[in-house]
mmCIF file of C-alpha atoms in Angstrom:
data_model
loop_
_atom_site.group_PDB
_atom_site.id
_atom_site.type_symbol
_atom_site.label_atom_id
_atom_site.label_comp_id
_atom_site.label_asym_id
_atom_site.label_seq_id
_atom_site.Cartn_x
_atom_site.Cartn_y
_atom_site.Cartn_z
ATOM 1 C CA MET A 180 0.000 0.000 0.000
ATOM 2 C CA GLN A 181 1.339 3.441 -0.914
ATOM 3 C CA ILE A 182 1.380 6.326 1.565
ATOM 4 C CA PHE A 183 0.182 9.339 -0.438
ATOM 5 C CA ARG A 184 1.351 12.816 0.383
ATOM 6 C CA ASN A 185 -1.309 14.559 -1.689
ATOM 7 C CA SER A 186 -4.111 14.015 -4.187
ATOM 8 C CA GLU A 187 -1.716 14.275 -7.123
ATOM 9 C CA GLU A 188 0.172 11.187 -5.937
ATOM 10 C CA MET A 189 -3.096 9.355 -5.459
ATOM 11 C CA SER A 190 -4.180 10.102 -9.018
ATOM 12 C CA GLN A 191 -1.060 8.505 -10.497
ATOM 13 C CA VAL A 192 -1.541 5.078 -8.940
ATOM 14 C CA PRO A 193 -3.210 2.499 -11.215
ATOM 15 C CA LYS A 194 -6.894 1.975 -10.352
ATOM 16 C CA PHE A 195 -6.642 -1.770 -9.847
ATOM 17 C CA HIS A 196 -3.853 -1.124 -7.302
ATOM 18 C CA ILE A 197 -6.124 1.234 -5.375
ATOM 19 C CA PHE A 198 -8.733 -1.515 -5.330
ATOM 20 C CA THR A 199 -6.138 -3.891 -3.886
ATOM 21 C CA ILE A 200 -5.337 -1.356 -1.204
ATOM 22 C CA SER A 201 -8.951 -1.118 -0.092
ATOM 23 C CA LYS A 202 -9.282 -4.897 0.154
ATOM 24 C CA THR A 203 -6.177 -5.356 2.265
ATOM 25 C CA LEU A 204 -6.152 -2.154 4.285
ATOM 26 C CA LYS A 205 -7.352 -3.637 7.559
ATOM 27 C CA ARG A 206 -4.950 -6.589 7.380
ATOM 28 C CA VAL A 207 -1.977 -4.319 6.658
ATOM 29 C CA ILE A 208 -2.826 -1.917 9.478
ATOM 30 C CA ASP A 209 -3.075 -4.822 11.916
ATOM 31 C CA LYS A 210 0.340 -6.094 10.869
ATOM 32 C CA VAL A 211 1.983 -2.679 11.012
ATOM 33 C CA SER A 212 0.558 -1.884 14.432
ATOM 34 C CA ASN A 213 2.141 -5.066 15.785
ATOM 35 C CA SER A 214 5.573 -4.323 14.451
ATOM 36 C CA TRP A 215 7.263 -0.946 14.533
ATOM 37 C CA HIS A 216 10.366 -2.613 13.171
ATOM 38 C CA SER A 217 8.487 -3.642 9.998
ATOM 39 C CA LEU A 218 7.130 -0.142 9.581
ATOM 40 C CA ARG A 219 10.557 1.407 10.042
ATOM 41 C CA ASN A 220 12.035 -0.878 7.410
ATOM 42 C CA ALA A 221 9.107 -0.231 5.106
ATOM 43 C CA ILE A 222 9.518 3.554 5.090
ATOM 44 C CA ALA A 223 12.664 4.890 3.542
ATOM 45 C CA THR A 224 14.004 8.228 2.438
ATOM 46 C CA VAL A 225 17.129 7.953 0.345
ATOM 47 C CA ASP A 226 19.281 10.529 -1.487
ATOM 48 C CA VAL A 227 21.137 9.038 -4.430
ATOM 49 C CA MET A 228 23.705 10.739 -6.632
ATOM 50 C CA MET A 229 24.577 8.995 -9.889
ATOM 51 C CA SER A 230 28.155 9.777 -10.847
ATOM 52 C CA HIS A 231 27.550 9.198 -14.538
ATOM 53 C CA PHE A 232 24.284 11.181 -14.592
ATOM 54 C CA SER A 233 25.025 13.962 -12.147
ATOM 55 C CA VAL A 234 22.079 15.998 -13.406
ATOM 56 C CA PHE A 235 19.740 13.393 -11.946
ATOM 57 C CA PRO A 236 20.153 13.236 -8.155
ATOM 58 C CA LEU A 237 17.394 11.126 -6.683
ATOM 59 C CA VAL A 238 15.224 11.063 -3.603
ATOM 60 C CA LEU A 239 12.991 8.186 -2.571
ATOM 61 C CA THR A 240 9.608 9.166 -1.189
ATOM 62 C CA ALA A 241 7.937 7.274 1.643
ATOM 63 C CA ALA A 242 6.339 3.937 0.799
ATOM 64 C CA MET A 243 4.562 1.313 2.855
ATOM 65 C CA MET A 244 4.817 -2.328 1.929
ATOM 66 C CA THR A 245 1.827 -4.589 1.558
ATOM 67 C CA ALA A 246 1.978 -8.345 1.957
ATOM 68 C CA ALA A 247 0.158 -10.139 -0.853
ATOM 69 C CA PRO A 248 -1.508 -13.471 -0.075
ATOM 70 C CA ALA A 249 0.079 -16.347 -1.987
ATOM 71 C CA PRO A 250 -1.348 -19.681 -3.142
ATOM 72 C CA ALA A 251 -0.636 -22.683 -0.961
ATOM 73 C CA GLY A 252 2.979 -23.737 -1.183
ATOM 74 C CA LYS A 253 4.192 -20.365 -2.489
ATOM 75 C CA PRO A 254 5.894 -17.666 -0.409
ATOM 76 C CA ASP A 255 4.060 -14.505 0.612
ATOM 77 C CA LEU A 256 5.157 -11.494 -1.408
ATOM 78 C CA VAL A 257 5.493 -7.861 -0.408
ATOM 79 C CA ARG A 258 5.034 -4.931 -2.780
ATOM 80 C CA ALA A 259 6.199 -1.355 -2.272
ATOM 81 C CA ASP A 260 5.439 1.484 -4.686
ATOM 82 C CA ARG A 261 8.129 4.156 -4.662
ATOM 83 C CA PHE A 262 8.905 7.387 -6.474
ATOM 84 C CA VAL A 263 12.407 8.467 -7.451
ATOM 85 C CA GLU A 264 12.492 12.262 -7.493
ATOM 86 C CA LEU A 265 14.640 13.893 -10.174
ATOM 87 C CA ARG A 266 16.294 17.293 -9.922
ATOM 88 C CA THR A 267 14.253 18.432 -12.909
ATOM 89 C CA GLY A 268 11.116 18.162 -10.765
ATOM 90 C CA GLU A 269 10.063 14.981 -12.556
ATOM 91 C CA ARG A 270 9.877 11.565 -10.952
ATOM 92 C CA LEU A 271 10.000 7.883 -11.762
ATOM 93 C CA PHE A 272 7.606 5.260 -10.462
ATOM 94 C CA VAL A 273 9.263 2.031 -9.322
ATOM 95 C CA ARG A 274 7.475 -0.947 -7.776
ATOM 96 C CA GLU A 275 9.402 -3.368 -5.578
ATOM 97 C CA VAL A 276 8.232 -6.995 -5.299
ATOM 98 C CA ARG A 277 9.962 -9.392 -2.899
ATOM 99 C CA ARG A 278 9.405 -12.252 -0.500
ATOM 100 C CA ALA A 279 8.008 -11.171 2.830
ATOM 101 C CA GLY A 280 10.922 -10.710 5.245
ATOM 102 C CA ALA A 281 13.405 -12.188 2.783
ATOM 103 C CA ALA A 282 15.245 -9.136 1.505
ATOM 104 C CA PRO A 283 18.579 -9.914 3.252
ATOM 105 C CA GLU A 284 18.957 -13.307 1.562
ATOM 106 C CA ALA A 285 17.663 -12.255 -1.850
ATOM 107 C CA ASN A 286 19.535 -13.791 -4.778
ATOM 108 C CA SER A 287 19.900 -10.496 -6.614
ATOM 109 C CA ALA A 288 18.248 -7.202 -7.534
ATOM 110 C CA VAL A 289 16.431 -7.346 -10.881
ATOM 111 C CA LEU A 290 14.933 -4.418 -12.817
ATOM 112 C CA LEU A 291 12.154 -5.159 -15.343
ATOM 113 C CA ILE A 292 11.875 -2.677 -18.225
ATOM 114 C CA HIS A 293 8.680 -2.401 -20.264
ATOM 115 C CA GLY A 294 8.316 -1.802 -23.985
ATOM 116 C CA ALA A 295 7.048 0.919 -26.306
ATOM 117 C CA ARG A 296 3.383 1.124 -25.306
ATOM 118 C CA VAL A 297 2.324 -0.519 -22.033
ATOM 119 C CA PRO A 298 3.987 0.602 -18.775
ATOM 120 C CA GLY A 299 5.665 -1.524 -16.139
ATOM 121 C CA VAL A 300 2.964 -2.793 -13.789
ATOM 122 C CA ALA A 301 0.600 -3.653 -16.634
ATOM 123 C CA SER A 302 3.433 -5.483 -18.405
ATOM 124 C CA PHE A 303 4.970 -7.365 -15.487
ATOM 125 C CA ASP A 304 2.771 -7.426 -12.379
ATOM 126 C CA LEU A 305 -0.849 -8.196 -13.191
ATOM 127 C CA PRO A 306 -2.970 -9.295 -10.195
ATOM 128 C CA VAL A 307 -3.917 -12.672 -11.721
ATOM 129 C CA ALA A 308 -2.251 -16.086 -11.843
ATOM 130 C CA GLY A 309 0.240 -16.308 -14.698
ATOM 131 C CA GLY A 310 0.271 -12.543 -15.195
ATOM 132 C CA SER A 311 3.199 -11.428 -13.053
ATOM 133 C CA LEU A 312 6.771 -12.062 -14.108
ATOM 134 C CA ALA A 313 7.738 -9.872 -11.154
ATOM 135 C CA ALA A 314 6.002 -12.210 -8.704
ATOM 136 C CA ASP A 315 7.530 -15.299 -10.319
ATOM 137 C CA LEU A 316 11.054 -13.923 -9.932
ATOM 138 C CA ALA A 317 10.411 -12.584 -6.431
ATOM 139 C CA ALA A 318 9.133 -16.000 -5.333
ATOM 140 C CA ASP A 319 12.446 -17.381 -6.589
ATOM 141 C CA GLY A 320 14.263 -15.156 -4.101
ATOM 142 C CA HIS A 321 15.075 -12.034 -6.105
ATOM 143 C CA LEU A 322 14.406 -8.422 -5.196
ATOM 144 C CA VAL A 323 12.389 -7.367 -8.226
ATOM 145 C CA TYR A 324 11.794 -3.794 -9.380
ATOM 146 C CA VAL A 325 9.358 -2.650 -12.079
ATOM 147 C CA LEU A 326 10.017 0.722 -13.723
ATOM 148 C CA ASP A 327 7.741 3.162 -15.504
ATOM 149 C CA VAL A 328 9.848 5.244 -17.884
ATOM 150 C CA ARG A 329 8.930 8.943 -17.981
ATOM 151 C CA GLY A 330 5.878 9.415 -20.141
ATOM 152 C CA TYR A 331 4.398 6.102 -19.003
ATOM 153 C CA GLY A 332 2.130 5.017 -16.183
ATOM 154 C CA ALA A 333 2.671 6.691 -12.828
ATOM 155 C CA SER A 334 5.955 8.366 -13.774
ATOM 156 C CA SER A 335 6.035 12.020 -14.802
ATOM 157 C CA ARG A 336 4.865 12.788 -18.309
ATOM 158 C CA PRO A 337 6.480 15.480 -20.492
ATOM 159 C CA ALA A 338 4.360 18.636 -20.514
ATOM 160 C CA ALA A 339 3.900 18.214 -24.268
ATOM 161 C CA MET A 340 1.771 15.122 -23.611
ATOM 162 C CA ASN A 341 -0.948 17.453 -22.320
ATOM 163 C CA SER A 342 -1.195 19.078 -25.754
ATOM 164 C CA PRO A 343 -2.260 17.486 -29.053
ATOM 165 C CA PRO A 344 0.415 15.041 -30.287
ATOM 166 C CA ASP A 345 1.109 17.000 -33.475
ATOM 167 C CA LYS A 346 2.439 19.879 -31.365
ATOM 168 C CA SER A 347 5.670 18.060 -30.505
ATOM 169 C CA ALA A 348 8.326 15.775 -31.959
ATOM 170 C CA PRO A 349 8.497 12.124 -30.771
ATOM 171 C CA LEU A 350 9.006 12.128 -27.008
ATOM 172 C CA MET A 351 11.331 9.956 -24.896
ATOM 173 C CA ARG A 352 14.070 8.859 -27.258
ATOM 174 C CA THR A 353 16.688 6.281 -26.322
ATOM 175 C CA GLU A 354 19.022 8.680 -24.522
ATOM 176 C CA ASP A 355 16.147 9.967 -22.389
ATOM 177 C CA VAL A 356 15.333 6.432 -21.287
ATOM 178 C CA VAL A 357 18.983 5.621 -20.608
ATOM 179 C CA ALA A 358 18.923 8.520 -18.142
ATOM 180 C CA ASP A 359 15.799 7.066 -16.489
ATOM 181 C CA ILE A 360 17.334 3.603 -16.187
ATOM 182 C CA SER A 361 20.467 5.178 -14.746
ATOM 183 C CA ALA A 362 18.413 6.948 -12.087
ATOM 184 C CA ALA A 363 16.458 3.788 -11.289
ATOM 185 C CA VAL A 364 19.567 1.599 -11.068
ATOM 186 C CA GLY A 365 21.218 4.093 -8.734
ATOM 187 C CA ALA A 366 18.199 4.100 -6.437
ATOM 188 C CA ILE A 367 17.826 0.313 -6.525
ATOM 189 C CA ALA A 368 21.496 -0.141 -5.629
ATOM 190 C CA LYS A 369 20.830 1.871 -2.467
ATOM 191 C CA TRP A 370 17.528 0.194 -1.606
ATOM 192 C CA SER A 371 18.852 -3.338 -2.049
ATOM 193 C CA ASP A 372 22.451 -2.709 -0.924
ATOM 194 C CA VAL A 373 24.030 -4.097 -4.095
ATOM 195 C CA SER A 374 26.698 -2.741 -6.418
ATOM 196 C CA ARG A 375 25.170 -4.135 -9.616
ATOM 197 C CA VAL A 376 21.614 -4.720 -10.804
ATOM 198 C CA SER A 377 20.384 -7.274 -13.346
ATOM 199 C CA LEU A 378 18.200 -5.927 -16.165
ATOM 200 C CA VAL A 379 15.377 -7.711 -18.009
ATOM 201 C CA GLY A 380 14.055 -5.841 -21.039
ATOM 202 C CA TRP A 381 11.068 -6.790 -23.171
ATOM 203 C CA ALA A 382 10.936 -5.608 -26.808
ATOM 204 C CA THR A 383 11.833 -1.893 -26.836
ATOM 205 C CA GLY A 384 12.640 -2.306 -23.155
ATOM 206 C CA GLY A 385 15.395 -4.687 -24.245
ATOM 207 C CA HIS A 386 16.728 -2.085 -26.655
ATOM 208 C CA TRP A 387 16.740 0.484 -23.854
ATOM 209 C CA ALA A 388 18.333 -1.952 -21.410
ATOM 210 C CA GLY A 389 21.037 -2.818 -23.942
ATOM 211 C CA ALA A 390 21.750 0.847 -24.589
ATOM 212 C CA TYR A 391 22.139 1.505 -20.865
ATOM 213 C CA ALA A 392 24.239 -1.617 -20.237
ATOM 214 C CA SER A 393 26.568 -0.796 -23.132
ATOM 215 C CA ARG A 394 27.269 2.614 -21.621
ATOM 216 C CA PHE A 395 27.492 1.615 -17.955
ATOM 217 C CA PRO A 396 28.456 -2.076 -17.896
ATOM 218 C CA GLN A 397 30.022 -1.777 -14.440
ATOM 219 C CA THR A 398 26.559 -1.273 -12.913
ATOM 220 C CA VAL A 399 24.902 -4.315 -14.558
ATOM 221 C CA ASP A 400 25.134 -7.814 -13.112
ATOM 222 C CA ARG A 401 23.254 -9.796 -15.790
ATOM 223 C CA LEU A 402 21.277 -8.746 -18.840
ATOM 224 C CA ILE A 403 18.262 -10.471 -20.412
ATOM 225 C CA LEU A 404 16.889 -9.141 -23.697
ATOM 226 C CA TYR A 405 13.822 -10.755 -25.206
ATOM 227 C CA ASN A 406 12.091 -10.067 -28.495
ATOM 228 C CA THR A 407 14.342 -7.052 -28.901
ATOM 229 C CA LEU A 408 15.255 -5.077 -32.027
ATOM 230 C CA HIS A 409 18.911 -4.223 -32.509
ATOM 231 C CA GLY A 410 20.283 -4.625 -36.048
ATOM 232 C CA GLY A 411 21.755 -7.062 -38.515
ATOM 233 C CA SER A 412 19.150 -6.482 -41.222
ATOM 234 C CA ASP A 413 17.790 -3.454 -43.056
ATOM 235 C CA GLN A 414 14.470 -5.183 -43.756
ATOM 236 C CA HIS A 415 11.434 -5.365 -41.472
ATOM 237 C CA PRO A 416 7.954 -6.564 -42.452
ATOM 238 C CA THR A 417 5.991 -3.955 -40.487
ATOM 239 C CA LEU A 418 8.342 -1.164 -39.385
ATOM 240 C CA GLY A 419 10.544 -0.358 -42.371
ATOM 241 C CA THR A 420 10.166 0.552 -46.010
ATOM 242 C CA GLY A 421 6.573 1.081 -47.085
ATOM 243 C CA SER A 422 5.229 0.941 -43.517
ATOM 244 C CA PRO A 423 2.923 3.600 -42.021
ATOM 245 C CA PHE A 424 5.931 4.769 -40.003
ATOM 246 C CA GLU A 425 7.849 5.914 -43.114
ATOM 247 C CA ASN A 426 7.517 9.459 -44.408
ATOM 248 C CA PRO A 427 6.085 9.058 -47.930
ATOM 249 C CA ASP A 428 7.807 12.269 -49.022
ATOM 250 C CA ARG A 429 11.186 11.259 -47.600
ATOM 251 C CA PRO A 430 11.732 7.491 -47.863
ATOM 252 C CA GLY A 431 13.860 6.068 -45.063
ATOM 253 C CA THR A 432 12.796 8.708 -42.535
ATOM 254 C CA PHE A 433 10.265 8.489 -39.735
ATOM 255 C CA ASN A 434 6.854 10.045 -40.338
ATOM 256 C CA VAL A 435 7.039 12.600 -37.540
ATOM 257 C CA HIS A 436 3.995 14.537 -38.722
ATOM 258 C CA ALA A 437 1.763 11.458 -38.619
ATOM 259 C CA PHE A 438 2.780 10.349 -35.136
ATOM 260 C CA GLY A 439 3.916 13.449 -33.282
ATOM 261 C CA GLY A 440 4.944 13.337 -29.642
ATOM 262 C CA TYR A 441 2.759 10.497 -28.438
ATOM 263 C CA ARG A 442 0.191 7.896 -29.496
ATOM 264 C CA LEU A 443 -3.237 6.953 -28.229
ATOM 265 C CA ASN A 444 -3.849 3.258 -27.595
ATOM 266 C CA THR A 445 -7.239 1.596 -27.180
ATOM 267 C CA ARG A 446 -7.914 -1.748 -25.532
ATOM 268 C CA PRO A 447 -8.545 -3.572 -28.865
ATOM 269 C CA SER A 448 -5.235 -2.269 -30.259
ATOM 270 C CA LEU A 449 -3.373 -4.239 -27.579
ATOM 271 C CA PHE A 450 -4.562 -7.559 -28.954
ATOM 272 C CA THR A 451 -4.471 -7.259 -32.756
ATOM 273 C CA ALA A 452 -0.891 -8.429 -33.307
ATOM 274 C CA TRP A 453 -1.060 -10.783 -30.322
ATOM 275 C CA ASP A 454 -4.146 -12.521 -31.681
ATOM 276 C CA ASP A 455 -2.649 -12.704 -35.183
ATOM 277 C CA SER A 456 0.439 -14.488 -33.849
ATOM 278 C CA ILE A 457 -1.517 -17.142 -31.936
ATOM 279 C CA PRO A 458 -1.874 -20.116 -34.312
ATOM 280 C CA VAL A 459 -5.250 -21.358 -33.033
ATOM 281 C CA ALA A 460 -8.720 -19.933 -33.511
ATOM 282 C CA ASP A 461 -9.602 -20.169 -29.836
ATOM 283 C CA LYS A 462 -7.135 -17.719 -28.287
ATOM 284 C CA ALA A 463 -8.090 -18.912 -24.791
ATOM 285 C CA GLN A 464 -6.205 -22.135 -25.487
ATOM 286 C CA TRP A 465 -3.010 -20.116 -25.787
ATOM 287 C CA ARG A 466 -3.662 -17.133 -23.504
ATOM 288 C CA ASP A 467 -5.638 -17.120 -20.259
ATOM 289 C CA PRO A 468 -8.646 -14.784 -20.713
ATOM 290 C CA ALA A 469 -8.113 -13.540 -17.154
ATOM 291 C CA VAL A 470 -4.578 -12.441 -18.047
ATOM 292 C CA ALA A 471 -5.791 -10.709 -21.215
ATOM 293 C CA ALA A 472 -8.545 -8.893 -19.314
ATOM 294 C CA ALA A 473 -6.151 -7.783 -16.572
ATOM 295 C CA TYR A 474 -3.630 -6.602 -19.183
ATOM 296 C CA GLY A 475 -6.204 -4.419 -20.899
ATOM 297 C CA ASP A 476 -7.571 -3.109 -17.594
ATOM 298 C CA ALA A 477 -4.147 -2.212 -16.247
ATOM 299 C CA ALA A 478 -3.008 -0.545 -19.473
ATOM 300 C CA LEU A 479 -6.051 1.753 -19.505
ATOM 301 C CA ALA A 480 -5.804 2.376 -15.750
ATOM 302 C CA SER A 481 -2.210 3.549 -16.188
ATOM 303 C CA ASP A 482 -3.401 6.869 -17.651
ATOM 304 C CA GLU A 483 -5.930 8.937 -15.725
ATOM 305 C CA THR A 484 -6.952 10.693 -18.945
ATOM 306 C CA ALA A 485 -8.005 7.451 -20.657
ATOM 307 C CA PRO A 486 -11.724 7.743 -19.733
ATOM 308 C CA THR A 487 -11.891 11.272 -21.166
ATOM 309 C CA ARG A 488 -11.707 9.898 -24.713
ATOM 310 C CA GLN A 489 -14.088 7.658 -26.601
ATOM 311 C CA PRO A 490 -13.198 4.953 -26.953
ATOM 312 C CA PRO A 491 -11.011 5.107 -23.814
ATOM 313 C CA SER A 492 -7.319 5.259 -24.726
ATOM 314 C CA PHE A 493 -4.024 5.655 -22.898
ATOM 315 C CA ARG A 494 -1.063 7.741 -24.031
ATOM 316 C CA SER A 495 2.404 6.417 -24.846
ATOM 317 C CA PRO A 496 5.361 8.471 -26.118
ATOM 318 C CA SER A 497 6.262 8.078 -29.798
ATOM 319 C CA GLY A 498 10.019 8.167 -29.250
ATOM 320 C CA ALA A 499 10.190 4.385 -28.910
ATOM 321 C CA ILE A 500 8.574 3.948 -32.320
ATOM 322 C CA ALA A 501 10.817 6.547 -33.941
ATOM 323 C CA ASP A 502 13.896 4.747 -32.606
ATOM 324 C CA SER A 503 12.520 1.337 -33.579
ATOM 325 C CA PHE A 504 12.023 2.619 -37.111
ATOM 326 C CA GLU A 505 15.731 3.446 -37.211
ATOM 327 C CA LEU A 506 16.639 -0.011 -35.905
ATOM 328 C CA ALA A 507 14.498 -1.607 -38.621
ATOM 329 C CA PHE A 508 16.917 -0.076 -41.143
ATOM 330 C CA ASP A 509 19.952 -1.437 -39.221
ATOM 331 C CA ARG A 510 20.817 2.000 -37.845
ATOM 332 C CA ARG A 511 22.129 0.735 -34.529
ATOM 333 C CA GLN A 512 22.147 2.926 -31.440
ATOM 334 C CA TRP A 513 24.478 0.963 -29.182
ATOM 335 C CA SER A 514 27.276 -1.579 -29.448
ATOM 336 C CA ALA A 515 26.649 -5.157 -28.345
ATOM 337 C CA ALA A 516 30.421 -5.604 -28.104
ATOM 338 C CA ALA A 517 30.337 -3.299 -25.055
ATOM 339 C CA LEU A 518 28.124 -5.721 -23.117
ATOM 340 C CA THR A 519 30.802 -7.252 -20.901
ATOM 341 C CA MET A 520 28.339 -8.862 -18.446
ATOM 342 C CA PRO A 521 26.639 -12.243 -19.047
ATOM 343 C CA VAL A 522 23.798 -11.745 -21.554
ATOM 344 C CA LEU A 523 20.853 -13.973 -22.415
ATOM 345 C CA VAL A 524 19.017 -13.192 -25.663
ATOM 346 C CA ILE A 525 15.599 -14.823 -26.004
ATOM 347 C CA ARG A 526 13.542 -14.752 -29.169
ATOM 348 C CA SER A 527 10.051 -16.100 -29.786
ATOM 349 C CA GLY A 528 9.575 -17.853 -33.101
ATOM 350 C CA ARG A 529 6.211 -16.131 -33.633
ATOM 351 C CA ASP A 530 7.456 -12.662 -32.693
ATOM 352 C CA PHE A 531 6.281 -9.892 -35.012
ATOM 353 C CA TRP A 532 8.683 -7.286 -33.601
ATOM 354 C CA SER A 533 12.231 -8.627 -33.482
ATOM 355 C CA ARG A 534 13.972 -10.541 -36.282
ATOM 356 C CA PRO A 535 16.312 -13.535 -36.127
ATOM 357 C CA GLU A 536 19.096 -11.193 -37.248
ATOM 358 C CA ASP A 537 18.627 -8.998 -34.178
ATOM 359 C CA ALA A 538 19.256 -11.892 -31.796
ATOM 360 C CA LYS A 539 22.144 -13.244 -33.888
ATOM 361 C CA THR A 540 23.900 -9.880 -34.046
ATOM 362 C CA ILE A 541 23.803 -9.370 -30.288
ATOM 363 C CA VAL A 542 25.011 -12.907 -29.537
ATOM 364 C CA ASP A 543 27.769 -12.735 -32.148
ATOM 365 C CA GLU A 544 29.140 -9.458 -30.804
ATOM 366 C CA ALA A 545 28.593 -9.582 -27.023
ATOM 367 C CA PRO A 546 31.501 -11.449 -25.363
ATOM 368 C CA LYS A 547 29.394 -13.462 -22.884
ATOM 369 C CA ALA A 548 26.076 -13.826 -24.673
ATOM 370 C CA LYS A 549 23.864 -16.899 -25.031
ATOM 371 C CA ARG A 550 20.780 -17.318 -27.176
ATOM 372 C CA LEU A 551 17.512 -19.144 -26.603
ATOM 373 C CA ASP A 552 14.898 -19.548 -29.327
ATOM 374 C CA ILE A 553 11.377 -20.606 -28.307
ATOM 375 C CA PRO A 554 9.955 -21.631 -31.703
ATOM 376 C CA ASP A 555 6.205 -21.505 -31.019
ATOM 377 C CA ALA A 556 6.142 -18.621 -28.541
ATOM 378 C CA THR A 557 4.684 -15.176 -29.276
ATOM 379 C CA HIS A 558 5.931 -11.674 -28.595
ATOM 380 C CA PHE A 559 3.949 -11.817 -25.336
ATOM 381 C CA VAL A 560 5.545 -15.067 -24.144
ATOM 382 C CA HIS A 561 5.643 -14.023 -20.477
ATOM 383 C CA LEU A 562 1.862 -13.493 -20.545
ATOM 384 C CA ASP A 563 0.877 -16.605 -22.498
ATOM 385 C CA ARG A 564 0.043 -19.965 -20.945
ATOM 386 C CA GLU A 565 2.840 -22.162 -19.604
ATOM 387 C CA ALA A 566 2.449 -24.699 -22.409
ATOM 388 C CA ALA A 567 2.543 -21.890 -25.004
ATOM 389 C CA GLY A 568 6.138 -20.985 -24.176
ATOM 390 C CA ARG A 569 5.859 -19.241 -20.823
ATOM 391 C CA GLY A 570 7.140 -22.273 -18.943
ATOM 392 C CA VAL A 571 10.284 -22.535 -21.091
ATOM 393 C CA PHE A 572 10.803 -18.775 -20.927
ATOM 394 C CA LEU A 573 10.428 -18.557 -17.159
ATOM 395 C CA ASP A 574 12.697 -21.531 -16.518
ATOM 396 C CA ALA A 575 15.426 -20.005 -18.704
ATOM 397 C CA VAL A 576 15.173 -16.596 -17.034
ATOM 398 C CA LYS A 577 15.315 -18.092 -13.549
ATOM 399 C CA ARG A 578 18.259 -20.346 -14.373
ATOM 400 C CA PHE A 579 20.183 -17.450 -15.872
ATOM 401 C CA LEU A 580 19.525 -15.094 -12.964
ATOM 402 C CA ASP A 581 20.300 -17.880 -10.491
ATOM 403 C CA ARG A 582 23.626 -18.489 -12.284
ATOM 404 C CA GLN A 583 22.754 -22.113 -12.991
ATOM 405 C CA GLU A 584 24.055 -21.876 -16.579
ATOM 406 C CA GLU A 585 27.613 -20.852 -15.824
#
């Protein structure tokens, strides 16, 4: 449960999380009242200075942790929602998920980085079985952190996102996100008392994670990139030449005028490519309907302005798409050779976003990289059913983070 300092903070918390708070409020208060030590450990105020991003000193606001009931045989988990304050006046939302009372013996600190459209909690911590990669890794003993990049979810949004999208250029380009990851990693290192943090990036989140890790490898323990664009080919079936993202008047350039600073995303738009990549007519065989419903709910709840439009739609910055367009033409933005930490590259055989060449290029160039192909998995492998690739994916991620493959 989050302690809110004002109504503005309250408005930036996803609605389904508020619902969870109301259900568990009495139980949490009872626990806290019985243990001042737990409360003291749950509330932290931390000042962090990142040496390589000195313009982004950080402050952690107060947060209270809530124990989440677990199924029989699984450990109880605790969640804490935090804000990292930036000197610019902006802030980053970071959720921590860990075993109850198990922080000191945690295997490692792991940061999950979302992709181009859907923010962190909706991507990695849905409140349904099979919908939380964060919970799966926390149950395995890791301190798990879920980031919202600026412009997404409960993190600060650029002021331009309050104006029509055609009034600004694509927002939140790669270097902007590298700064956010830097700030988050610095804060996490303090919170978890580690010198290095492992990164797990999905799709564009993998591109961002790779860009950060290539610049600051000394801060990264292990790196997992899945269904991630990078380079190795100048052809892409949906992002490159002849796509809606290309400027028809200037071939090979991004159509800035058509997309502007940000995009609007409806619930149905989240499932078009996902449904197309599932090779059975009954999508419920491949993807739990409860997970799909929670994914759509959480994505819309991540933006308080979503209900003001019909149909409801949430905003996401266009910078990720502009950068992905460049990557589709093999215009690389970071060097895989600079990834000196152990790297695991995972690619789903039914992915519509990354290409086989992207995975091959990273593995060929990174000194300590391994590759895993999951032939029948989709782009959304961590949200599909276990038998549809999620089981293989999760086992590989856990083994890699647990150092079982060395």
